[in-house]
Short mmCIF file of C-alpha atoms and ligand atoms in Angstrom, two decimals:
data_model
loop_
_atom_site.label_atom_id
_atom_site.label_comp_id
_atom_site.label_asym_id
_atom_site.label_seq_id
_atom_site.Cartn_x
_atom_site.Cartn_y
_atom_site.Cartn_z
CA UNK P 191 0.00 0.00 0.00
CA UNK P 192 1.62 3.84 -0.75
CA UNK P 193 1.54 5.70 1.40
CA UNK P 194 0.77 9.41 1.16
CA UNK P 195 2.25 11.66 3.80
CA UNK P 196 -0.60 14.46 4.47
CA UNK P 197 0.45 15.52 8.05
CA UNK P 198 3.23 15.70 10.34
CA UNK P 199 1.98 15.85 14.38
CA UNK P 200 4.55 17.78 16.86
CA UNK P 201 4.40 16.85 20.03
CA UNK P 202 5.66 19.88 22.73
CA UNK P 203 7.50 19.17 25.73
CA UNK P 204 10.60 17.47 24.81
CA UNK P 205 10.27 17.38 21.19
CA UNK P 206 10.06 21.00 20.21
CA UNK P 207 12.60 22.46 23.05
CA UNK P 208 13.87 20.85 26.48
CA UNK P 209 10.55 22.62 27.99
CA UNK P 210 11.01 19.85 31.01
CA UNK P 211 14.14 20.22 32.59
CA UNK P 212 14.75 23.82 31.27
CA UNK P 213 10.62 25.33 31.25
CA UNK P 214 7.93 23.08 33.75
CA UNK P 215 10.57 21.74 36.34
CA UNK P 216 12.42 25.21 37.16
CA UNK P 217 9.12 26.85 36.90
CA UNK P 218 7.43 24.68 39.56
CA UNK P 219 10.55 25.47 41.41
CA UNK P 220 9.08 28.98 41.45
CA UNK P 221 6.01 28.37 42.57
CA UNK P 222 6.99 26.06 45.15
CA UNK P 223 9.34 29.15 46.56
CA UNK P 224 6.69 31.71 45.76
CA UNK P 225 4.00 29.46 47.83
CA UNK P 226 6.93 29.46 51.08
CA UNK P 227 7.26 25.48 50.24
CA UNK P 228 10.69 23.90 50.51
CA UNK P 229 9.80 21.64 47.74
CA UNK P 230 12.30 21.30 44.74
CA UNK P 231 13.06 18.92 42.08
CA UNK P 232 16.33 18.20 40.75
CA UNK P 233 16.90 17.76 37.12
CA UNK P 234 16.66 13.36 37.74
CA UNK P 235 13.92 13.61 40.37
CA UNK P 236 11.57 15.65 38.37
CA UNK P 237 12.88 13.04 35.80
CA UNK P 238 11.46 10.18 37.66
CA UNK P 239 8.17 12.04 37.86
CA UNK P 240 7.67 12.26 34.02
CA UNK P 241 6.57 9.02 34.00
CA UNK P 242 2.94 10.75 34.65
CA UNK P 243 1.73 12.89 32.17
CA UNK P 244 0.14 16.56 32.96
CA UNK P 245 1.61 18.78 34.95
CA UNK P 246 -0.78 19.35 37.68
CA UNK P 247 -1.14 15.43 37.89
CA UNK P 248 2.28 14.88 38.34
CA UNK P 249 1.87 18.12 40.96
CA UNK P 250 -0.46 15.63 42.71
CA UNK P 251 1.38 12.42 42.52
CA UNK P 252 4.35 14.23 43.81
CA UNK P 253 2.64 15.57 46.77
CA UNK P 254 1.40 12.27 47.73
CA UNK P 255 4.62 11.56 48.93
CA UNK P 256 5.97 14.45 50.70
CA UNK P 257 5.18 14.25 54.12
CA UNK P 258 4.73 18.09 54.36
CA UNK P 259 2.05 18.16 51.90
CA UNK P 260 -2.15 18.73 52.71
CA UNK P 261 -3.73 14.95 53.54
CA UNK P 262 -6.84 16.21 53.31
CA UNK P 263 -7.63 15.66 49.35
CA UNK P 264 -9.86 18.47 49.07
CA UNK P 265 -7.10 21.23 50.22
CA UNK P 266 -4.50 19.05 48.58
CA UNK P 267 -6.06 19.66 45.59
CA UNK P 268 -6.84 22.98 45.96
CA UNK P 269 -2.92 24.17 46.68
CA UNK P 270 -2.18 21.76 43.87
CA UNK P 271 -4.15 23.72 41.55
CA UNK P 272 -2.98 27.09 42.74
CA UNK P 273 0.84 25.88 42.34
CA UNK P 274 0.01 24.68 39.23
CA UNK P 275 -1.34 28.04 38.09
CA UNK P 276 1.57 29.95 39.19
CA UNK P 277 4.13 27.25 37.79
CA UNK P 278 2.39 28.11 34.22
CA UNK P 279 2.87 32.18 34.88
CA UNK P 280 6.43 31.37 36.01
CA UNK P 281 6.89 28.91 32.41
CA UNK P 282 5.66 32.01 30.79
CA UNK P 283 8.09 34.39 32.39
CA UNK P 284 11.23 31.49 31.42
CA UNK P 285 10.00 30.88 27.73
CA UNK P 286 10.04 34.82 27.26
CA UNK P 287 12.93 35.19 28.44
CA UNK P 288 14.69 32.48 25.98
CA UNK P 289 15.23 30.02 28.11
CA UNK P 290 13.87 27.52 26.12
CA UNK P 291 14.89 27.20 22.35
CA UNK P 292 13.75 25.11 20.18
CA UNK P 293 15.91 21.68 19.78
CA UNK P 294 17.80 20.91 16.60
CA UNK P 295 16.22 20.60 13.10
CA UNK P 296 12.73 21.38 14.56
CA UNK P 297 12.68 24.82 13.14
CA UNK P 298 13.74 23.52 9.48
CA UNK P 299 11.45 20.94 9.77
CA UNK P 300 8.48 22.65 9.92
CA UNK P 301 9.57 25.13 7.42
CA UNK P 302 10.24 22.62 5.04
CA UNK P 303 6.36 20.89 5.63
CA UNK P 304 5.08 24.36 5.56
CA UNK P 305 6.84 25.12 2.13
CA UNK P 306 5.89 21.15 0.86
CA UNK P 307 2.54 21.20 2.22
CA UNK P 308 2.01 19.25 4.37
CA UNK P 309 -0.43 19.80 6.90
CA UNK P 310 1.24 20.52 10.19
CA UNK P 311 -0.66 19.93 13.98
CA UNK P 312 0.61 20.45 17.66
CA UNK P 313 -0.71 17.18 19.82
CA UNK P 314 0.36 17.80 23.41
CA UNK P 315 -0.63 16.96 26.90
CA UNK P 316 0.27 20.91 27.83
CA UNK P 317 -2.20 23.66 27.50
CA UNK P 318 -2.70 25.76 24.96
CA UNK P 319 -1.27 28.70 26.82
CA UNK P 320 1.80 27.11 26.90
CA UNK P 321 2.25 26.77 23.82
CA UNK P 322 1.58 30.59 22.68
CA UNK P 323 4.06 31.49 24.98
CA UNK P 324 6.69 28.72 23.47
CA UNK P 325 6.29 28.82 20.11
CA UNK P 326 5.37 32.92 20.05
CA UNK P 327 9.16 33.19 21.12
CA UNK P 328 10.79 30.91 19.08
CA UNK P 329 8.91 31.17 16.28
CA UNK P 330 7.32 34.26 15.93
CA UNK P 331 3.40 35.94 16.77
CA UNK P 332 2.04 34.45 13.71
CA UNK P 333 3.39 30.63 14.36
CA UNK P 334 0.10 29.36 14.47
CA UNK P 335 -0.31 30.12 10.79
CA UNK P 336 2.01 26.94 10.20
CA UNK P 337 -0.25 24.77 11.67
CA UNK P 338 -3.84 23.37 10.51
CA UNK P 339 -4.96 21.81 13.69
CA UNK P 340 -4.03 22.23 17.48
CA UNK P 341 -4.75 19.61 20.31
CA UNK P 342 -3.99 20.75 24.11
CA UNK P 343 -4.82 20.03 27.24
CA UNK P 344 -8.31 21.65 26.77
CA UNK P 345 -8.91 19.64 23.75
CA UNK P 346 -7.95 16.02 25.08
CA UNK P 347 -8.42 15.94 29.09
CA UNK P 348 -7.32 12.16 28.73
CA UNK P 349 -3.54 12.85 28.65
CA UNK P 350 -0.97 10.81 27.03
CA UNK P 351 -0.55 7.74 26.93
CA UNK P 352 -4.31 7.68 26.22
CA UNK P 353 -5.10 7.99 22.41
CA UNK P 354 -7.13 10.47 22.98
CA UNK P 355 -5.31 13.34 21.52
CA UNK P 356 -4.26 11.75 18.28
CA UNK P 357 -7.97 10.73 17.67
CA UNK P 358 -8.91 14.46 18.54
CA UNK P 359 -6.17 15.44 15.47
CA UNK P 360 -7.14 12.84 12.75
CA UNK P 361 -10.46 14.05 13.21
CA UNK P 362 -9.98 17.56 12.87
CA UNK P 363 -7.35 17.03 9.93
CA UNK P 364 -9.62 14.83 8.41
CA UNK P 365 -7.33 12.57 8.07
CA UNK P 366 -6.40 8.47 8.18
CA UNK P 367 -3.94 7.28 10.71
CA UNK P 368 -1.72 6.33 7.97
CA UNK P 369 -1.56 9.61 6.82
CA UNK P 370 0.56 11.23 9.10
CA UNK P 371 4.03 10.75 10.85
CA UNK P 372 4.02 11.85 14.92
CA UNK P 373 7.42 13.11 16.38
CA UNK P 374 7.14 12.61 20.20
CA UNK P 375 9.84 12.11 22.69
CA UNK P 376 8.33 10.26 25.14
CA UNK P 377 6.92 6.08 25.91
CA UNK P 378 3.78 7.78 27.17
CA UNK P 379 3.38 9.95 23.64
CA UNK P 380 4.43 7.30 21.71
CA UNK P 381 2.41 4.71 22.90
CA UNK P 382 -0.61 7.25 22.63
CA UNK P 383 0.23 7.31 19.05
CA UNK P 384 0.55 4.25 18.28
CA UNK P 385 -2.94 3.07 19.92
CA UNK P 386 -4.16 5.13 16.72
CA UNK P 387 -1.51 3.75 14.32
CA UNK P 388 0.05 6.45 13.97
CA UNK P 389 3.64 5.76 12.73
CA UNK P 390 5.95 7.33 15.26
CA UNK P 391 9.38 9.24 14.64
CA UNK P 392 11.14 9.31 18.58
CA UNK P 393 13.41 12.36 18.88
CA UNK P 394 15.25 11.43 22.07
CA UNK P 395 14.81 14.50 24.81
CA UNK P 396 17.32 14.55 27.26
CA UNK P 397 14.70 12.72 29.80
CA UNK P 398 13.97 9.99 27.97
CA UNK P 399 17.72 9.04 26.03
CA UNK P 400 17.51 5.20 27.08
CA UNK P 401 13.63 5.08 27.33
CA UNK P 402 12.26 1.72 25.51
CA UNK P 403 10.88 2.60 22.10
CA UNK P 404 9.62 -0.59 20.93
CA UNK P 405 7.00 0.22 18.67
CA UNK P 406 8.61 3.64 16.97
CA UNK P 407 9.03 3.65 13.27
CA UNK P 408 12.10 5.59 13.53
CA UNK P 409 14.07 7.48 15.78
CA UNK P 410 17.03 9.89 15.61
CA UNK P 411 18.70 11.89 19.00
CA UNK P 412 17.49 15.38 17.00
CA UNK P 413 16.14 16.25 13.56
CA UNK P 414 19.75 17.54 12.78
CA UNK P 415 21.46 13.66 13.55
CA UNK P 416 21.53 10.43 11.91
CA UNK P 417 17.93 8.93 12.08
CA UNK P 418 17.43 4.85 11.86
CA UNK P 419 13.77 2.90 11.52
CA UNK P 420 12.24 0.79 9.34
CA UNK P 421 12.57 2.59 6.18
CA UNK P 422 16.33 2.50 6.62
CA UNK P 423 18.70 5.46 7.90
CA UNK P 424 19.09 9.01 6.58
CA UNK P 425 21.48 11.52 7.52
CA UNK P 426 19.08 13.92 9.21
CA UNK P 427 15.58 14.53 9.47
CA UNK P 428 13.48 16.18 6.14
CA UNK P 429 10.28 16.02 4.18
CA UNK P 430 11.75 12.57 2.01
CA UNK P 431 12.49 10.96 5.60
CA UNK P 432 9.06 11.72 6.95
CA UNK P 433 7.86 10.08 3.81
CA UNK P 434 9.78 6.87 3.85
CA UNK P 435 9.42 6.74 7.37
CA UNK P 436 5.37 6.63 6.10
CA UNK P 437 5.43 4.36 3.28
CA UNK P 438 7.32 2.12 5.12
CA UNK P 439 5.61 2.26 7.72
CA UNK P 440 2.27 1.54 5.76
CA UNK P 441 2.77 -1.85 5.00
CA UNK P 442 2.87 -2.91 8.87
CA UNK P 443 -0.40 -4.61 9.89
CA UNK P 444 -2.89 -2.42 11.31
CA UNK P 445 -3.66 -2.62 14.62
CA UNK P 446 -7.79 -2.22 15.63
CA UNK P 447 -8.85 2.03 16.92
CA UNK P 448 -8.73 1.47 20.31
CA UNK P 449 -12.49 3.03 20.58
CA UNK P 450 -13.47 0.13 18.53
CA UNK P 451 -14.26 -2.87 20.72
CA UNK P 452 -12.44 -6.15 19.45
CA UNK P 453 -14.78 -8.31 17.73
C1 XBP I 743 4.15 16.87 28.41
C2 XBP I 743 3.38 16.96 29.65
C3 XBP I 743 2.91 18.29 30.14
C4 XBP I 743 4.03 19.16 30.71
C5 XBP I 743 3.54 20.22 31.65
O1 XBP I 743 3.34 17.14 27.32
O2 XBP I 743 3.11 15.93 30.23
O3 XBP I 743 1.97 18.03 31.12
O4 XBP I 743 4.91 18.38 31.47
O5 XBP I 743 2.49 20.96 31.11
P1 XBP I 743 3.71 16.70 25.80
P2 XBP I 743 1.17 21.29 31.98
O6 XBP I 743 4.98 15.91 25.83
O7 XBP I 743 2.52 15.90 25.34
O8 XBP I 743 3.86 17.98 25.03
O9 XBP I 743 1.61 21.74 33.31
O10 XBP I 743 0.46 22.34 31.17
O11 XBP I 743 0.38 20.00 32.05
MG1 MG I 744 6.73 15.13 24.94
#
C-alpha cells in the first residue's frame, strides 16, 4: 500500500525544546518558593516524575509523597491547583525570556512541511497557553499560521498515553492514521500514538535518552542527527524521511482504533 504523507503531528514538551528540565521543572521550582514550600526537584527527580503525564497530575502524585504536603484531598487539591497556576505564569516568564529554544532541526522541519505542504498539527498533553508562549518566542506571533490543527490540554483531558489526543487530530485534519508521521519524545506519547496507528518518529529529549521505544518507526537523538527505523537510515531529518518513514511504515499490519471494541 503507498503511502501518502498528508500531516506531520509535533508533540511539545521534549520534542520541540527541552521545555522539562529547562521550562515546567524550574518553573514549579518557582512556585513552590513563591507558595513558602521547601519543595524542589532536581533535574533526575523531576525526571522520575515524568513518568505521569500533565503537569498538575504529576503536581499531585508528587505531593502524595511528601510528608509536608495537605492529607486532606480536598485542600490538597486545591494548593495543587494554585501551584500549578503559578508554575504556568512562572513557564511564561522562562519561555520569554529564551530560556527555552527550540531543539535541533525542529525549526527547518516545519519550514520545510510548511513550504511542501504538508499539513502541520501540535498534539500535546500541555495547554494551549503554553504553547503561545513557546512557540510565540521561538517562532514568531504568527506561528500558528504553520499549523492546521491544534490539540492541548483543553482539547484532550485524557492525557498521554491515552489515544485520545491523536484521535482528537485525525479528526480535525480529516485525516487516516496512515496519513501522518508523529514526532514525540516520550513512551507515554508514543504509545498514545501508536494506539491510533500512527507511525511514530522518537526524537530522544534529554529525559527519555535510554527510554524503551519498541513500537517507533524511527528514531534519531534530534532532527539535525543520523535517524534509523524501518525505512532505513538518513542523515538527518526532512520532508523525504518523513515520507519513507510513512510508506514504510504503511505496509505494517494495522492494529484495531482502540475506541473500537475487538470483535
Ligand atoms: C508533556 C506533559 C505536560 C508538561 C507540563 O506534554 O506531560 O503536562 O509536562 O504541562 P507533551 P502542563 O509531551 O505531550 O507535550 O503543566 O500544562 O500539564
Ligand atoms: Mg513530549
Amino acid at each position: 500500500m503507498r503511502a501518502m504523507l498528508r500531516a506531520v503531528l509535533w508533540d511539545v514538551d521534549g520534542t520541540l525544546a527541552e521545555t522539562e528540565r529547562d521550562g515546567h521543572r524550574v518553573a514549579f521550582d518557582r512556585a513552590f518558593e513563591a507558595a513558602g514550600l521547601p519543595w524542589r526537584s532536581d533535574v533526575d527527580t523531576y525526571g522520575r516524575l515524568l513518568e505521569v503525564a500533565g503537569g498538575y497530575e504529576r503536581l499531585l502524585h508528587d505531593m502524595a509523597s511528601r510528608p509536608d504536603a495537605p492529607r486532606d484531598p480536598v485542600e490538597c487539591e486545591a494548593l495543587a491547583r494554585c501551584l500549578h497556576r503559578t508554575k504556568n505564569e512562572a513557564y511564561a516568564e522562562l519561555v520569554a525570556a529564551g530560556g527555552t529554544a527550540l531543539r535541533p532541526g525542529v525549526r527547518r522541519v516545519i519550514d520545510a512541511c510548511r513550504d511542501a505542504d504538508i499539513a502541520q498539527a501540535i498534539v500535546t498533553t500541555t495547554s494551549r497557553v503554553n504553547v503561545d508562549a513557546l512557540l510565540s518566542r521561538a517562532i514568531g506571533v504568527d506561528w500558528s499560521a504553520r499549523f492546521a490543527a491544534m490539540v492541548c490540554a483543553e482539547d484532550a483531558p485524557a492525557k498521554k498515553p491515552d489515544p485520545l489526543a491523536y484521535e482528537v487530530a485525525l479528526e480535525r485534519l480529516a485525516l487516516d492514521a496512515r496519513e501522518a508521521v508523529a514526532i514525540e519524545d516520550s513512551p507515554n506519547g508514543l504509545a498514545a500514538a501508536r494506539a491510533c496507528d500512527i507511525a511514530v518518529l522518537v526524537t530522544r529529549s534529554v529525559y527519555f535518552r535510554d527510554a524503551d521505544i519498541a513500537g517507533a518507526a524511527a528514531a534519531c537523538d534530534d532532527l539535525d542527527s543520523v535517524v534509523r527505523g524501518t525505512f532505513g537510515t538518513a542523515r538527518r531529518i526532512d520532508v523525504a524521511t518523513l515520507e519513507a518513514i510513512a510508506f514504510a511504515a504503511a505496509s505494517w499490519p494495522t492494529r484495531p482504533s482502540p475506541r473500537t471494541p475487538a470483535r
